[in-house]
PDB file of C-alpha atoms in Angstrom:
ATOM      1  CA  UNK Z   1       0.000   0.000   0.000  1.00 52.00           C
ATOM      2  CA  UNK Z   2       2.780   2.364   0.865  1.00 52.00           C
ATOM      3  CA  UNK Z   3       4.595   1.552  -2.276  1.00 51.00           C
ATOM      4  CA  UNK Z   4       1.212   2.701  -4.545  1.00 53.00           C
ATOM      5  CA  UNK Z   5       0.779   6.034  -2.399  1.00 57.00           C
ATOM      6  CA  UNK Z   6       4.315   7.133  -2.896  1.00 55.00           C
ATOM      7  CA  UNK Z   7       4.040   6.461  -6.205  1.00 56.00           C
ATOM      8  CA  UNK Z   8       1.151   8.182  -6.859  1.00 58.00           C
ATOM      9  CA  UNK Z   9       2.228  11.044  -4.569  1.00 55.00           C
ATOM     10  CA  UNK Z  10       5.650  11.128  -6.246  1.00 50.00           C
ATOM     11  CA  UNK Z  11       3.060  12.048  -9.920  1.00 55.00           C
ATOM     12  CA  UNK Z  12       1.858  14.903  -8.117  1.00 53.00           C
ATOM     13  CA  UNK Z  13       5.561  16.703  -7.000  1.00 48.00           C
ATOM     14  CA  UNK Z  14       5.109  18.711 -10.599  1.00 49.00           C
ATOM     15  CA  UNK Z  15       1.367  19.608  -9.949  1.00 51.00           C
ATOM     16  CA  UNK Z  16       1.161  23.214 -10.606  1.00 46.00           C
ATOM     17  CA  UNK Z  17      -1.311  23.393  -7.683  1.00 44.00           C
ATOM     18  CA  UNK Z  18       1.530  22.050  -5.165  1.00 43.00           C
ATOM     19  CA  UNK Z  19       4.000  24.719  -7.026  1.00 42.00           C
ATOM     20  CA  UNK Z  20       1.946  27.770  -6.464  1.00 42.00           C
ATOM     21  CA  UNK Z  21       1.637  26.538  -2.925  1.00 41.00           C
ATOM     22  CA  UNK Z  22       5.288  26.253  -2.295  1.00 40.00           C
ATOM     23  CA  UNK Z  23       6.063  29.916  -4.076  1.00 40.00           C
ATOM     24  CA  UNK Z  24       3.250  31.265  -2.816  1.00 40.00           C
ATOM     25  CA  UNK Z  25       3.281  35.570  -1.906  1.00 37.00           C
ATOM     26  CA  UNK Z  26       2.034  37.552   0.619  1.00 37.00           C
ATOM     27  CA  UNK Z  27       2.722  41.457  -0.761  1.00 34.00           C
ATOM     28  CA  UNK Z  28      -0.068  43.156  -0.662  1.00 36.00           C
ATOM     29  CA  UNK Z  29      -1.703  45.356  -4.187  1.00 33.00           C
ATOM     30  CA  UNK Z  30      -1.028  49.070  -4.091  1.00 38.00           C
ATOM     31  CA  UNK Z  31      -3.598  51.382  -2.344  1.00 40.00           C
ATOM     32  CA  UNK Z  32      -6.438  52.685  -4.009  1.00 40.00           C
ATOM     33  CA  UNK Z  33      -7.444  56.191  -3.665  1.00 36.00           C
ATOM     34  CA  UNK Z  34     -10.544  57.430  -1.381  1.00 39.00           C
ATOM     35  CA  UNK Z  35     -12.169  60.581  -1.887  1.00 41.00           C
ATOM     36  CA  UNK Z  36     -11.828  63.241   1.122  1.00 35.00           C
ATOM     37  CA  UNK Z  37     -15.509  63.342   2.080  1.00 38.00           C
ATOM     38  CA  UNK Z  38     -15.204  59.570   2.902  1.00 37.00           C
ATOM     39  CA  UNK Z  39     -12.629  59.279   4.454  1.00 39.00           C
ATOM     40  CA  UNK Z  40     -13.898  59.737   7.615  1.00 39.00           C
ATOM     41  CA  UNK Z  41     -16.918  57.312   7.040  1.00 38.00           C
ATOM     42  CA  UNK Z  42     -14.751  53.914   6.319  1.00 33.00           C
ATOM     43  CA  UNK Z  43     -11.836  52.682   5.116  1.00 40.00           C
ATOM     44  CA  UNK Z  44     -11.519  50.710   1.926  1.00 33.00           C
ATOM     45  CA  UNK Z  45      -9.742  47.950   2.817  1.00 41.00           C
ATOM     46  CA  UNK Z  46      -7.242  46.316  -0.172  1.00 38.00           C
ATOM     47  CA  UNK Z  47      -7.090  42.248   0.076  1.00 38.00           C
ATOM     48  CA  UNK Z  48      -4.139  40.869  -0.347  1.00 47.00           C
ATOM     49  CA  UNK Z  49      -3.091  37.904  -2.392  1.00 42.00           C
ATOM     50  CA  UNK Z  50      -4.298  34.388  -1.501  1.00 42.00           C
ATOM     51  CA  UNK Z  51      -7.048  36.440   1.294  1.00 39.00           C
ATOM     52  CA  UNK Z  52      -9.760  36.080  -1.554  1.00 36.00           C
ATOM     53  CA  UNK Z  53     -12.304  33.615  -0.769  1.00 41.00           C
ATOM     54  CA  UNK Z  54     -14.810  31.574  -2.867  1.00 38.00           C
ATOM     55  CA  UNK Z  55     -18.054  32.763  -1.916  1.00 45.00           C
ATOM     56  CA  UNK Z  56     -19.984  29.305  -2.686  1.00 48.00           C
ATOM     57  CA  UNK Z  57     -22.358  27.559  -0.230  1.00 60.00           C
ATOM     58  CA  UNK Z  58     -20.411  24.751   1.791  1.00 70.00           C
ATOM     59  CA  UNK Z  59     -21.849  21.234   1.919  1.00 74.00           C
ATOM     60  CA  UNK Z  60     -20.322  18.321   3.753  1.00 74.00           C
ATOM     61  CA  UNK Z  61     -20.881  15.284   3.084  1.00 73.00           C
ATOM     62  CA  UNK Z  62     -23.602  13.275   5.302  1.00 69.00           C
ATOM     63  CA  UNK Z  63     -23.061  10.030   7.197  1.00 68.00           C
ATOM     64  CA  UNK Z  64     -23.901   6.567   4.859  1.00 77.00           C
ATOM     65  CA  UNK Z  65     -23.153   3.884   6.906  1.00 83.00           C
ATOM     66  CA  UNK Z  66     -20.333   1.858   5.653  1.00 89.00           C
ATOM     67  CA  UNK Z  67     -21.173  -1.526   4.336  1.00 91.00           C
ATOM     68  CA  UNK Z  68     -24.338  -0.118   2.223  1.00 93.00           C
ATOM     69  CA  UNK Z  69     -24.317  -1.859  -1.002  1.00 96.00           C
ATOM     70  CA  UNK Z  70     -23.899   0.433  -4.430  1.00 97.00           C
ATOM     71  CA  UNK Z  71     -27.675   1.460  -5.792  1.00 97.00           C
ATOM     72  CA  UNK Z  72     -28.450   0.062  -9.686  1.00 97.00           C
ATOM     73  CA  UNK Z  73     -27.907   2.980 -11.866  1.00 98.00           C
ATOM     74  CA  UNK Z  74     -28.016   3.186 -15.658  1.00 98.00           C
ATOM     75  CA  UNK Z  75     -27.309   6.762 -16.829  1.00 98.00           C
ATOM     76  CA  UNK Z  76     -26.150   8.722 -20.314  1.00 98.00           C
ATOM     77  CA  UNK Z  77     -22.795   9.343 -21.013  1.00 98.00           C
ATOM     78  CA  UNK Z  78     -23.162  12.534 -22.869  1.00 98.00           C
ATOM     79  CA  UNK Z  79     -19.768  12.731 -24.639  1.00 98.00           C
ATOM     80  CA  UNK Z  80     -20.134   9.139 -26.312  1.00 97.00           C
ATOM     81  CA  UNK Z  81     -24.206   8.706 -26.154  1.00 97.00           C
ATOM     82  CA  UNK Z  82     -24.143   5.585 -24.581  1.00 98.00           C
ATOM     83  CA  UNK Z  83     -25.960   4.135 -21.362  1.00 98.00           C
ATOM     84  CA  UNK Z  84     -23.545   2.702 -18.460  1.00 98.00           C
ATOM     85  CA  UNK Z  85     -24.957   1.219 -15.746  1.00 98.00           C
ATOM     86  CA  UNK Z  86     -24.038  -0.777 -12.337  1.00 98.00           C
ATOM     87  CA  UNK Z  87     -23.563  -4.504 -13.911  1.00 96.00           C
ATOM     88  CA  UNK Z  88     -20.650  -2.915 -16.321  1.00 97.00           C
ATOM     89  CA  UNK Z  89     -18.483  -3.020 -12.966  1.00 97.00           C
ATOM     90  CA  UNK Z  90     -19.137  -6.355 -11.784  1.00 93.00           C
ATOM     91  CA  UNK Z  91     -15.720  -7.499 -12.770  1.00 93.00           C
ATOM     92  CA  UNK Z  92     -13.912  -4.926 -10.910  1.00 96.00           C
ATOM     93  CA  UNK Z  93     -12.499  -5.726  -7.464  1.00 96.00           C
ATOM     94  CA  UNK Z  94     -13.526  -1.774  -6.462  1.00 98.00           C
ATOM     95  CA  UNK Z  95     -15.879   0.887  -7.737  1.00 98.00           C
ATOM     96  CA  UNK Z  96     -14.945   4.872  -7.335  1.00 98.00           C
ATOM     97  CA  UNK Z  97     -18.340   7.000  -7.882  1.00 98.00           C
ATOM     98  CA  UNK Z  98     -18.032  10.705  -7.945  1.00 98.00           C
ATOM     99  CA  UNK Z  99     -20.927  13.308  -7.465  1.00 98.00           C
ATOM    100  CA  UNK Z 100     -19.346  16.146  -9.416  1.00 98.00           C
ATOM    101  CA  UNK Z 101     -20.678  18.793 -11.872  1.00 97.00           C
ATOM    102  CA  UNK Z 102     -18.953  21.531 -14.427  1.00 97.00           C
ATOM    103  CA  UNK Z 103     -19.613  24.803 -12.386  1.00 96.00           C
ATOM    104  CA  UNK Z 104     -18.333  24.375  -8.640  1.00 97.00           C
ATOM    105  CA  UNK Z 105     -15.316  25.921  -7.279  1.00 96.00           C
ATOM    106  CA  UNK Z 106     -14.373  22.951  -5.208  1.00 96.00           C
ATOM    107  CA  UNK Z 107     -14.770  20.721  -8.297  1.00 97.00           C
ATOM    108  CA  UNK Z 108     -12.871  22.962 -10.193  1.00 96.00           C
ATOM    109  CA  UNK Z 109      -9.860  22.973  -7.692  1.00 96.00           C
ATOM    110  CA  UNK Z 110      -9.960  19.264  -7.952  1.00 96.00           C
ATOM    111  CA  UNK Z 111     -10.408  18.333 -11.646  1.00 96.00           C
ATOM    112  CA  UNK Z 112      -6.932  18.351 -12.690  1.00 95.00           C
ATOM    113  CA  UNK Z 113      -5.856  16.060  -9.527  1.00 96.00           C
ATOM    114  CA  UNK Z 114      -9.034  13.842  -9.809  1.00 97.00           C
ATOM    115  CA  UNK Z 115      -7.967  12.914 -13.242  1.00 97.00           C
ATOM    116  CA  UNK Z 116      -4.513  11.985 -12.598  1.00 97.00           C
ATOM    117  CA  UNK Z 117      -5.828   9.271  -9.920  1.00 98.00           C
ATOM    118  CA  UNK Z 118      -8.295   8.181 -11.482  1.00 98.00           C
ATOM    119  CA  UNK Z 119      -6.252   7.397 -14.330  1.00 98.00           C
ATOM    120  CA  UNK Z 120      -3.255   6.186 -12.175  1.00 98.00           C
ATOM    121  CA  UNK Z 121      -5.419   3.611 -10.329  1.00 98.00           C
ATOM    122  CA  UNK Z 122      -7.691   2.639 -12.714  1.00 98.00           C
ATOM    123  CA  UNK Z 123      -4.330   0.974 -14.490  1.00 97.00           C
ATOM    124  CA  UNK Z 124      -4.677  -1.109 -11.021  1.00 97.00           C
ATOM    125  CA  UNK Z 125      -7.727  -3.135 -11.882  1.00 97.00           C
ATOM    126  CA  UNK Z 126     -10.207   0.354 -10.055  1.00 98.00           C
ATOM    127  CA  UNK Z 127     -13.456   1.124 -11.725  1.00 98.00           C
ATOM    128  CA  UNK Z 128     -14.504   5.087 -11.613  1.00 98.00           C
ATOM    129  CA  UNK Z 129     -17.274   6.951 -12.660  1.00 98.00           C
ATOM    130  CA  UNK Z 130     -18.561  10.203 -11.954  1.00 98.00           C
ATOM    131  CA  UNK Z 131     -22.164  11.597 -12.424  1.00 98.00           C
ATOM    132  CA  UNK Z 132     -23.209  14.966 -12.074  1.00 98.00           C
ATOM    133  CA  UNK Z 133     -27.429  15.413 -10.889  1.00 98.00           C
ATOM    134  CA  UNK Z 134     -27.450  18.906 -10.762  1.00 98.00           C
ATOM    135  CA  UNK Z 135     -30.333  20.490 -12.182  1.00 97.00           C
ATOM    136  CA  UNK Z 136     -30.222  22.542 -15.449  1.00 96.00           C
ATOM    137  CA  UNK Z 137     -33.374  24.380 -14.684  1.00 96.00           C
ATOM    138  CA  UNK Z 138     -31.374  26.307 -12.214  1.00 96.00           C
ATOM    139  CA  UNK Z 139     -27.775  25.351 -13.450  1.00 97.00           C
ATOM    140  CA  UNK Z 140     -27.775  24.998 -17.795  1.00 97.00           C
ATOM    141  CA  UNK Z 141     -23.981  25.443 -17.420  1.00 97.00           C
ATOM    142  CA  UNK Z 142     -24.032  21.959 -15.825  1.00 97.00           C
ATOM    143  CA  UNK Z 143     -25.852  20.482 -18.669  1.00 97.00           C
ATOM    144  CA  UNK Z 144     -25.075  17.122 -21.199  1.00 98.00           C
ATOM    145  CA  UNK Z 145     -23.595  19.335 -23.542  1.00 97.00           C
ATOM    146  CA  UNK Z 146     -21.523  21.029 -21.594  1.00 97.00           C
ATOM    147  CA  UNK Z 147     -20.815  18.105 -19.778  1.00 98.00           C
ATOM    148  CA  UNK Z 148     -19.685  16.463 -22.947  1.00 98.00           C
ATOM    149  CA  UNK Z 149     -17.394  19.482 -23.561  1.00 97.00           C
ATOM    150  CA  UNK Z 150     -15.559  19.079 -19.649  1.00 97.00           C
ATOM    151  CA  UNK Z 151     -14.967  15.373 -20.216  1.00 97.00           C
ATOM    152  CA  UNK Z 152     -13.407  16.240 -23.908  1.00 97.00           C
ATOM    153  CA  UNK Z 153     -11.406  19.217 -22.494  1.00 95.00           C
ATOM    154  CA  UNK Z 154      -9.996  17.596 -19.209  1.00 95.00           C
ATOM    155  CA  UNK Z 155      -9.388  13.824 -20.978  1.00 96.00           C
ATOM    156  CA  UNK Z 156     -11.195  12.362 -18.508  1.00 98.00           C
ATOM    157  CA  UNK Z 157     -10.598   8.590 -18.403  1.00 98.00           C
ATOM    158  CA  UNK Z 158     -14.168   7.564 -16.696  1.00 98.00           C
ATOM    159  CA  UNK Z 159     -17.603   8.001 -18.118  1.00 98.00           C
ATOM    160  CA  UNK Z 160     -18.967  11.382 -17.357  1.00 98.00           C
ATOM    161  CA  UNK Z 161     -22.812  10.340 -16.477  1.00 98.00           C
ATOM    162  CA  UNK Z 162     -26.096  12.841 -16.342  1.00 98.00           C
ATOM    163  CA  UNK Z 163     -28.682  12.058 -13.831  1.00 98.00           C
ATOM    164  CA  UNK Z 164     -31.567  13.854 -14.741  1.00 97.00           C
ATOM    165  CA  UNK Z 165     -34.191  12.723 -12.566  1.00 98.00           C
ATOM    166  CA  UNK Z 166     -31.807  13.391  -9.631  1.00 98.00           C
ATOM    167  CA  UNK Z 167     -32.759   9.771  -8.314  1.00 98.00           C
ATOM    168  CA  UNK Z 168     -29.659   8.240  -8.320  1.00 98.00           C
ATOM    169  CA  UNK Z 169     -27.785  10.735  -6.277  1.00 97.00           C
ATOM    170  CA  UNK Z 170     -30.886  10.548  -3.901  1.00 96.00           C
ATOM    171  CA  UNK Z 171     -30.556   7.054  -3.671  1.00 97.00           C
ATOM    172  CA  UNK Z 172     -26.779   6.945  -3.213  1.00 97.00           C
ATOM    173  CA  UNK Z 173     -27.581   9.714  -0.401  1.00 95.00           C
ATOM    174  CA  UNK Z 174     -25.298  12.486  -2.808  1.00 96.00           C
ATOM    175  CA  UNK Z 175     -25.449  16.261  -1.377  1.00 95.00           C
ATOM    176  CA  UNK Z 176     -23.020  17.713  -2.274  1.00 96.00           C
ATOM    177  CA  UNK Z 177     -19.861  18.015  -5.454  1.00 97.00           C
ATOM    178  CA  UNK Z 178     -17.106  16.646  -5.055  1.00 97.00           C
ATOM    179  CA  UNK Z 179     -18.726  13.670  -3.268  1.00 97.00           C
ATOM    180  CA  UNK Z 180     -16.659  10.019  -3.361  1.00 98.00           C
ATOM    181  CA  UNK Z 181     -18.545   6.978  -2.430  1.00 97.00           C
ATOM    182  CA  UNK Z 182     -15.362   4.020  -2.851  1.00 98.00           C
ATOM    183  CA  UNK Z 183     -16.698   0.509  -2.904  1.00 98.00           C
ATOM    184  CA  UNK Z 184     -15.262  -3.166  -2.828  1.00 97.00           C
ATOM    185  CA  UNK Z 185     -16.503  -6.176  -3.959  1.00 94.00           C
ATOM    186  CA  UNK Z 186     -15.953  -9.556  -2.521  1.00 89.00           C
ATOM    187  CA  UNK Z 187     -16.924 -12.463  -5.333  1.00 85.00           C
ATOM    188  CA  UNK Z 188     -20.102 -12.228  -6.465  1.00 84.00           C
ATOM    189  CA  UNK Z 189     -21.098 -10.298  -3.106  1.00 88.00           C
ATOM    190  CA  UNK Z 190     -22.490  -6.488  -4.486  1.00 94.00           C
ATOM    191  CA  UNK Z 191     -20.677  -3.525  -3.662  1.00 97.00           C
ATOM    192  CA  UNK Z 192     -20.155  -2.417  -0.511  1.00 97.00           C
ATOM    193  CA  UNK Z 193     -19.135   1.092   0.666  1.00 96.00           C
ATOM    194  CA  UNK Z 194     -15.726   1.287   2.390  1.00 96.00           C
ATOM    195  CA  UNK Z 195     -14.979   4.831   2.086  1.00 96.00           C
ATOM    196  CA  UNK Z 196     -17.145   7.886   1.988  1.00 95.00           C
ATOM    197  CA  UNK Z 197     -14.912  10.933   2.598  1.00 94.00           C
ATOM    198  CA  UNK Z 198     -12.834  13.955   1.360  1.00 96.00           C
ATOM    199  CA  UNK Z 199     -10.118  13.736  -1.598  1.00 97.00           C
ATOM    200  CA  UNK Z 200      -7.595  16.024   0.579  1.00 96.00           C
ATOM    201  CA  UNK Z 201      -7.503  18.727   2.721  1.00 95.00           C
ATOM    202  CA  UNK Z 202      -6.899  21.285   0.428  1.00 96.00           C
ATOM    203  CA  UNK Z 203      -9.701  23.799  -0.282  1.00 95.00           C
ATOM    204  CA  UNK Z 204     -10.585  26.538  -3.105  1.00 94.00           C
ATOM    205  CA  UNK Z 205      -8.929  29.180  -0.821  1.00 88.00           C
ATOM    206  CA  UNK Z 206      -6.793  27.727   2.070  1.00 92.00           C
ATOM    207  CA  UNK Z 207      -3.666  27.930  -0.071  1.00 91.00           C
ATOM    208  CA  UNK Z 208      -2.985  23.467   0.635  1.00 95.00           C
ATOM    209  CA  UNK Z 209      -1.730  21.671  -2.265  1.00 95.00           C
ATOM    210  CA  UNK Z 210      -4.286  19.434  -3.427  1.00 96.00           C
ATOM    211  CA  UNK Z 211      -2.418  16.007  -3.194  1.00 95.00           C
ATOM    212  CA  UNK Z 212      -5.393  13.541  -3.107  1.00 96.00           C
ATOM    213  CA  UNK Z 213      -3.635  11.788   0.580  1.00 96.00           C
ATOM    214  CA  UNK Z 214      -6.953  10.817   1.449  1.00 96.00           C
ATOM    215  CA  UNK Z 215      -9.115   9.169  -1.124  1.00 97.00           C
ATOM    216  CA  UNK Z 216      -5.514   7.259  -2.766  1.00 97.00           C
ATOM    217  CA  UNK Z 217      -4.867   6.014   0.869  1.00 96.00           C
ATOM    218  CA  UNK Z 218      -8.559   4.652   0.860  1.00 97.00           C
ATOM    219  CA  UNK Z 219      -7.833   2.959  -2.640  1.00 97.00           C
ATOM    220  CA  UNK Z 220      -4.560   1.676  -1.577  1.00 97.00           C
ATOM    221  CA  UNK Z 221      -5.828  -0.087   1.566  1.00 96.00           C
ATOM    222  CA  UNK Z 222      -9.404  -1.682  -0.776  1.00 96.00           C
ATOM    223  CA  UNK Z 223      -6.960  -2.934  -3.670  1.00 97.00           C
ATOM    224  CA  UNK Z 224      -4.327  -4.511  -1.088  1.00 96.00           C
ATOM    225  CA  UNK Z 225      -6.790  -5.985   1.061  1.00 93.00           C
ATOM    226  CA  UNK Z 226      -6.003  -4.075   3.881  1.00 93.00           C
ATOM    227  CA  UNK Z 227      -8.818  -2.517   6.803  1.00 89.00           C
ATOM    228  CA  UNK Z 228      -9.650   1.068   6.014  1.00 89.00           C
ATOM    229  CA  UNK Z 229      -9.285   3.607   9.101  1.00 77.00           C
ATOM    230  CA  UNK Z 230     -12.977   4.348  10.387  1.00 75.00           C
ATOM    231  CA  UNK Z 231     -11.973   7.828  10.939  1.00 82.00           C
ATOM    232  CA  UNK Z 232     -13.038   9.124   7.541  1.00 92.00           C
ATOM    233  CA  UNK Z 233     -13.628  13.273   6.841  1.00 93.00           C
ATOM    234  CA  UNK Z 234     -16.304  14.121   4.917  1.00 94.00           C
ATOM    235  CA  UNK Z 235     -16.304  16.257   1.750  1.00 94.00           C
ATOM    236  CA  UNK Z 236     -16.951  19.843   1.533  1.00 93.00           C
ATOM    237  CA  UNK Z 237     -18.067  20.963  -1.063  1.00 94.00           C
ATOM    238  CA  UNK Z 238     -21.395  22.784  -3.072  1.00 96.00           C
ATOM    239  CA  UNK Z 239     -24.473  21.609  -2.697  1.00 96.00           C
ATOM    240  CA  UNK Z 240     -26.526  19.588  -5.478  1.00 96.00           C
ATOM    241  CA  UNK Z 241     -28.475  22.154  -7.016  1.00 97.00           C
ATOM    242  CA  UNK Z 242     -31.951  20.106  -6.620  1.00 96.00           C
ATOM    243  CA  UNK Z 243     -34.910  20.895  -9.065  1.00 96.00           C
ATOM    244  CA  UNK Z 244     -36.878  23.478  -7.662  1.00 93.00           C
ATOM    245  CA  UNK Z 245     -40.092  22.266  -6.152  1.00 85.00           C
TER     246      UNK Z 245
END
């Protein structure tokens, strides 16, 4: 297990995200002028780089009891027009399914980095998919075309599914993007969950490089056999933009 982390950790040292983080600057942007009759009422206050922050509603992940088996699911994948569904898994010793979507910040931070694991593990026998159940009543940008587009652009290496009806992400108990739900399979025993939690600890605006430490560990420990930790942090991320009622 050790041996797979590293590796994978040692395909991140390059990631521009962990290189802005190392040469990262605190100087702050020249002062802006304020006019005499205000300045006695306020101050305008200039931020300074890296004190910006993403002003996007923060969802964590709720409990789902580990052990819950993976709910059927046979979706679009709008880039290729096909249908993918549970039973195209069943060989796979583990299944990776992402809640994810075009338009959130805390995807967006993660896209680059959620590619590179996927396609790292999924060399080691993992199956991933992502599906995105936002609605496009409220959110077109998150769309099938669109979607089609962001799997194109970003080479992702899983299907890219729409849920519509929002029922699968109900089912799987989805709230929020990025959400991972990582299951094993034993034999012909269904998929379990194992691991609901975070990617890493690095967020839109706290300035960590995103390195993935949690979700590979996870991986490492379901494709070796090992017990994963109980202690598992949840995601934080938007919430899924549910069709208005």
């Amino acid at each position: 297990m050790a041996t797979m982390t590293r590796a994978y950790a040692l395909s991140l040292l390059s990631s521009p995200s962990v290189l802005r983080a190392r040469h990262a600057t605190s100087s702050p942007f020249p002062g802006a002028y304020t006019p005499l009759h205000l300045r006695r009422s306020f101050r305008i206050q200039i931020p300074r780089p890296g004190s910006l922050r993403v002003r996007a509603a923060r969802t964590e992940s709720t409990s789902v009891s580990l052990g819950f088996r993976a709910p059927y699911f046979e979706l679009p994948e709008p880039l290729t027009g096909k249908t993918v569904k549970l039973d195209d898994f069943e060989g796979s010793p583990a299944l990776l399914v992402m809640f994810i979507c075009n338009h959130c910040p805390f995807v967006k931070h993660l896209k680059k980095e959620i590619t590179k694991l996927a396609t790292f593990y999924m060399k080691k026998g993992l199956a991933v998919v992502a599906i995105s159940s936002n609605s496009i009543i409220t959110h077109p940008q998150d769309g099938p075309e669109l979607m089609a587009e962001e799997a194109k652009s970003f080479g992702y290496p899983f299907p890219y599914l729409f849920d519509e009806s929002q029922e699968v992400a109900r089912a799987f108990g989805a709230v929020c993007t990025p959400e991972f739900f990582l299951f094993k399979k034993d034999g012909r025993r269904p998929f379990e969950l194992v691991y609901h939690g975070q990617f890493d600890d690095s967020r839109p605006s706290n300035n960590l490089p995103v390195t993935g430490r949690d979700l590979s560990r996870a991986i490492d420990c379901v494709l070796s056999g090992q017990k994963l930790p109980m202690d598992q942090k949840p995601s934080v991320g938007c919430s899924i933009k549910w069709h208005p009622s």
